XYZ file of N, CA and C in Angstrom:
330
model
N 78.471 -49.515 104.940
C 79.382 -50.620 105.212
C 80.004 -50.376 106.582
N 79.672 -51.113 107.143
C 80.605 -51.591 108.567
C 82.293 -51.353 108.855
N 82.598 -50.894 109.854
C 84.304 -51.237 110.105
C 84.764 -52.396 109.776
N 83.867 -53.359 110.105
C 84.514 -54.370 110.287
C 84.652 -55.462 109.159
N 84.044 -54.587 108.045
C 84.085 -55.338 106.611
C 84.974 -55.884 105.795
N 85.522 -56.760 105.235
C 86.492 -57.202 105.088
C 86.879 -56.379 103.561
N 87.738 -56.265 102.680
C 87.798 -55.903 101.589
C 87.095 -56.683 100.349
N 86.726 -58.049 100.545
C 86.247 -59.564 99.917
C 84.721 -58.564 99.898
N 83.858 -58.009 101.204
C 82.808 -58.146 101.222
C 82.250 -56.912 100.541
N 83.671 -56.101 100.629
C 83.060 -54.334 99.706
C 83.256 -54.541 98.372
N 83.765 -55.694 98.060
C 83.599 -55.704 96.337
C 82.064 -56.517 96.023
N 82.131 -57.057 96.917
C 80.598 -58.050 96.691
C 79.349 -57.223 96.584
N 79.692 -56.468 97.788
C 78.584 -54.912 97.703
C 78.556 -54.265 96.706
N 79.566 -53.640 95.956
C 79.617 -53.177 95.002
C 79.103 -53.300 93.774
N 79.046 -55.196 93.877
C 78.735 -55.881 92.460
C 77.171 -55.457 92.580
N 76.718 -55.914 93.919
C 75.451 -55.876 93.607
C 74.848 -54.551 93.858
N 75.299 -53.576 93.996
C 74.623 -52.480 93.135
C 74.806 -52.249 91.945
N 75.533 -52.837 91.354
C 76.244 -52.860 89.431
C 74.885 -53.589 88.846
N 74.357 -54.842 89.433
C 73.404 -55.370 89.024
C 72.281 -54.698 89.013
N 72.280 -54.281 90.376
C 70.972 -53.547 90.472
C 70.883 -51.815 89.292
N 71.884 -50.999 89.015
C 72.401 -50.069 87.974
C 71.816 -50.400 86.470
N 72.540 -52.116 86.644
C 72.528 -52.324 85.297
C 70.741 -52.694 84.462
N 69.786 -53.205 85.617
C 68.928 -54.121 85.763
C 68.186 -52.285 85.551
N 68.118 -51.960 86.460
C 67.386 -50.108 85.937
C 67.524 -49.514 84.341
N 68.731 -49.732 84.122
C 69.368 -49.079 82.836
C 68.087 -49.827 81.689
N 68.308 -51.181 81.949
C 67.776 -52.098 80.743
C 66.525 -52.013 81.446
N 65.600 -51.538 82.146
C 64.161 -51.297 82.284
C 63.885 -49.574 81.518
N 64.641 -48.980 82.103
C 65.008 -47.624 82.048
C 64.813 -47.667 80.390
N 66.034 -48.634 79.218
C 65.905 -48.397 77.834
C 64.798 -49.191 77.376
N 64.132 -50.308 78.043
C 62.776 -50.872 77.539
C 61.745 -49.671 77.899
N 61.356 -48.959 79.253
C 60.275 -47.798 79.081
C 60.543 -46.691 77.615
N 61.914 -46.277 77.798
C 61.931 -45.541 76.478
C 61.703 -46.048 75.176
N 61.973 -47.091 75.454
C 60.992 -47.809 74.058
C 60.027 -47.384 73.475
N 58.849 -48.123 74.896
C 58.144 -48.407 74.893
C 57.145 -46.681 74.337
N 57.428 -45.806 75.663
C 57.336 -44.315 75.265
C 57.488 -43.895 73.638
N 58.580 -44.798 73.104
C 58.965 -43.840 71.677
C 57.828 -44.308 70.837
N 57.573 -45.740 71.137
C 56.408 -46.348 70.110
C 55.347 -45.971 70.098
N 54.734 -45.780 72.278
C 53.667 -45.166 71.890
C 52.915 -43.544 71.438
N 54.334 -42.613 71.424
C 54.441 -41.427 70.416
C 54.419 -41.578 69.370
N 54.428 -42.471 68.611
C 54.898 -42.674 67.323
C 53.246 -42.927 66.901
N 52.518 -43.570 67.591
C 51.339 -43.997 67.433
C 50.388 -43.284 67.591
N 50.429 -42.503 68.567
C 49.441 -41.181 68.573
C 49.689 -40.239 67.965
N 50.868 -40.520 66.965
C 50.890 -38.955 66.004
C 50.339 -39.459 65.163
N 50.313 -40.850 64.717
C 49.686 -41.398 63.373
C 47.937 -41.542 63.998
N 47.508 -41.644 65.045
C 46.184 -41.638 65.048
C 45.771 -40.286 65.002
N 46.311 -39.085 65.387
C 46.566 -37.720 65.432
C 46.069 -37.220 63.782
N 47.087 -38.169 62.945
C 46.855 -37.766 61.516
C 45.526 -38.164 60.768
N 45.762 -40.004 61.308
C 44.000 -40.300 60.623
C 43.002 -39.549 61.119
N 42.905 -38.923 62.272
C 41.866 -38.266 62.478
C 41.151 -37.038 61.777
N 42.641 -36.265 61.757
C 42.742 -35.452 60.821
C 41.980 -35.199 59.730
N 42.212 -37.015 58.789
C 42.329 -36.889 57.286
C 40.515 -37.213 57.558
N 40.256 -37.985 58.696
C 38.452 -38.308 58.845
C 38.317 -37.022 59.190
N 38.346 -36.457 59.739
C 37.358 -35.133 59.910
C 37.355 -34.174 58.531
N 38.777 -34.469 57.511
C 38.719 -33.768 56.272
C 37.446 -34.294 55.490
N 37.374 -35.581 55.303
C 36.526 -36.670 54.661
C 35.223 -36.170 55.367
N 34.750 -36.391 56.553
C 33.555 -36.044 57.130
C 33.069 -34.562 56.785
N 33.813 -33.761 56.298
C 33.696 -32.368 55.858
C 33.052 -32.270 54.448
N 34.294 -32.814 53.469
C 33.290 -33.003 52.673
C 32.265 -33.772 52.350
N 32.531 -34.509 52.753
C 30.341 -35.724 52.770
C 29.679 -34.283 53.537
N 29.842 -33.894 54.346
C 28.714 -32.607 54.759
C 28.204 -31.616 53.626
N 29.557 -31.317 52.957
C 29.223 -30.552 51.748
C 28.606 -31.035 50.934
N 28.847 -32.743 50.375
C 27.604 -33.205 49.522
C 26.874 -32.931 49.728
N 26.477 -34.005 50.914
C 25.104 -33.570 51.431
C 24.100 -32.513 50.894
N 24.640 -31.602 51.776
C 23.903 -29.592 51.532
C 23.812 -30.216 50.063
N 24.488 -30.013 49.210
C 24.227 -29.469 47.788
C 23.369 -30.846 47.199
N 23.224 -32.069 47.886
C 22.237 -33.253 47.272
C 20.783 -32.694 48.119
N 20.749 -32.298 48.966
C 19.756 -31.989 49.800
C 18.879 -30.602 48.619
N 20.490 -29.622 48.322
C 19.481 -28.725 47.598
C 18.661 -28.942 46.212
N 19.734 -30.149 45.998
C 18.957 -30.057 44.831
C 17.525 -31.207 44.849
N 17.770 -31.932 45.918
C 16.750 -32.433 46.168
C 15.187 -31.589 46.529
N 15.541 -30.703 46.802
C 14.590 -29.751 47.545
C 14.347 -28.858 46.090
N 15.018 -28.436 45.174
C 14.638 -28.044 44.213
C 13.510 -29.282 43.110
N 13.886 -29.864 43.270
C 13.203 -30.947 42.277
C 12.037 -30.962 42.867
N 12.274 -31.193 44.558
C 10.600 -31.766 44.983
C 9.784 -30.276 44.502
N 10.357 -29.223 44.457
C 9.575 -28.091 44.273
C 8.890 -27.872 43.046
N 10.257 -28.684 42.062
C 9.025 -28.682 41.151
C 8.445 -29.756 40.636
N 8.208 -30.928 41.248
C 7.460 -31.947 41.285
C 5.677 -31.006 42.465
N 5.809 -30.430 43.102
C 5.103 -29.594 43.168
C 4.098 -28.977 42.100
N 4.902 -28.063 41.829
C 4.769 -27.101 41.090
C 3.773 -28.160 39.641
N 4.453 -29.418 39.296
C 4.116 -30.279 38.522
C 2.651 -30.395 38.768
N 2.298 -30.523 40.057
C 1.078 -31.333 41.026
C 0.382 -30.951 40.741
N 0.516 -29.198 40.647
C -0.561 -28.089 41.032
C -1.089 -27.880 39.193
N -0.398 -28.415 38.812
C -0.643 -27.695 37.429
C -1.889 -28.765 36.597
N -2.480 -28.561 35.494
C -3.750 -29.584 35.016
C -3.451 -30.737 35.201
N -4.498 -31.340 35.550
C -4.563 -32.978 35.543
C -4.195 -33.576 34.026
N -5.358 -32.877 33.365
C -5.529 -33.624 32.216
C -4.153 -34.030 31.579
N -3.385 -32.485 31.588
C -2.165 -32.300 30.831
C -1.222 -33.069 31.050
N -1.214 -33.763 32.261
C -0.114 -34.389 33.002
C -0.938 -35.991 32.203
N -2.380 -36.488 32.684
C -2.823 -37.941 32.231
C -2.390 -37.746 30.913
N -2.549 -37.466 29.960
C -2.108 -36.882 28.585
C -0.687 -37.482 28.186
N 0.233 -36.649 28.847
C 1.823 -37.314 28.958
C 2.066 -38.142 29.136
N 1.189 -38.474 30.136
C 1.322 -40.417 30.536
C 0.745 -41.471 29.466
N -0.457 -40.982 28.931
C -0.812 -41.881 27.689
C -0.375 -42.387 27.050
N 0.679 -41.243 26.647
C 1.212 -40.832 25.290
C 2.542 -41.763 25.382
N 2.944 -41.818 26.782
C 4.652 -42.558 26.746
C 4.413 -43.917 26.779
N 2.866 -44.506 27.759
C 2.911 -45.850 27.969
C 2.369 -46.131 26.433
N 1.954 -45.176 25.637
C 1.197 -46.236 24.086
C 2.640 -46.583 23.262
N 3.668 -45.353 23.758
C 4.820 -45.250 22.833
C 5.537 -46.516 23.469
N 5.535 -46.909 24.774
C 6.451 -48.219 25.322
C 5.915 -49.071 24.592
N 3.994 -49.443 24.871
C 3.507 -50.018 23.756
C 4.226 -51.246 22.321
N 4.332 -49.660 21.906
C 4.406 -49.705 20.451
C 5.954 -50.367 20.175
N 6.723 -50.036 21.387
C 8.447 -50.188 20.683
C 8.634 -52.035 21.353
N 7.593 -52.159 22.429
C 7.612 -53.576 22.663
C 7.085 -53.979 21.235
N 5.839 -53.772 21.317
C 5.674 -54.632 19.652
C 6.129 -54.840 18.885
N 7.153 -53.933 18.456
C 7.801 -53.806 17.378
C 9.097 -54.913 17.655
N 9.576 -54.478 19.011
C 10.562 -56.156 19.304
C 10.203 -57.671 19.358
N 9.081 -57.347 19.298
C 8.422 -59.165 19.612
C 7.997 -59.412 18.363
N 7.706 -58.516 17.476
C 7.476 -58.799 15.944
C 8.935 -58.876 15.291
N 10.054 -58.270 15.451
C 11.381 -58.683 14.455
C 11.783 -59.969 14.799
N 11.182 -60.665 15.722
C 11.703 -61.546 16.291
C 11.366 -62.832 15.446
């Protein structure tokens, strides 16, 4: 401010740094807002992630243990392969005469 300022013009000055104070303050408490919300939000994506990588953990563990037992069965569907023909056509006879028989028996109570 100048010498030659009147007392009228140092209150006018004054005001308008009050505005300009006040106009910071209320940007100043909208960023902290804004900051608090978006903390608030990355702790909660922080957590879902969390709880998916718990979830993705165990589906891995299914997995393995559907895999083993998958791998056990094919082994002995194998093992099935290698063994007599006959014995195996045999089994099969025997279940499709028995489906057979239990159809007939429904289309006859009928």
């Amino acid at each position: 401010i100048g010498e030659g300022a009147s007392a009228g013009s140092y209150g006018y000055t004054n005001s308008g740094y009050s505005v300009y104070e006040e106009e910071n303050e209320r940007l100043t408490e909208s960023l902290r807002t804004k900051v608090s919300a978006i903390k608030s939000l990355s702790i909660e994506i922080g957590t879902e992630v969390k709880n998916q990588n718990k979830m993705l953990s165990e589906m891995d563990n299914d997995f393995d243990s559907a895999g083993g037992l998958l791998g056990a069965t094919m082994g002995r569907l194998r093992t099935l392969s290698r063994g007599s023909q006959t014995k195996l056509l045999c089994y099969m006879m025997l279940f499709a005469l028995f489906v057979f028989f239990v159809i007939y028996w429904i289309i006859k109570l009928r």
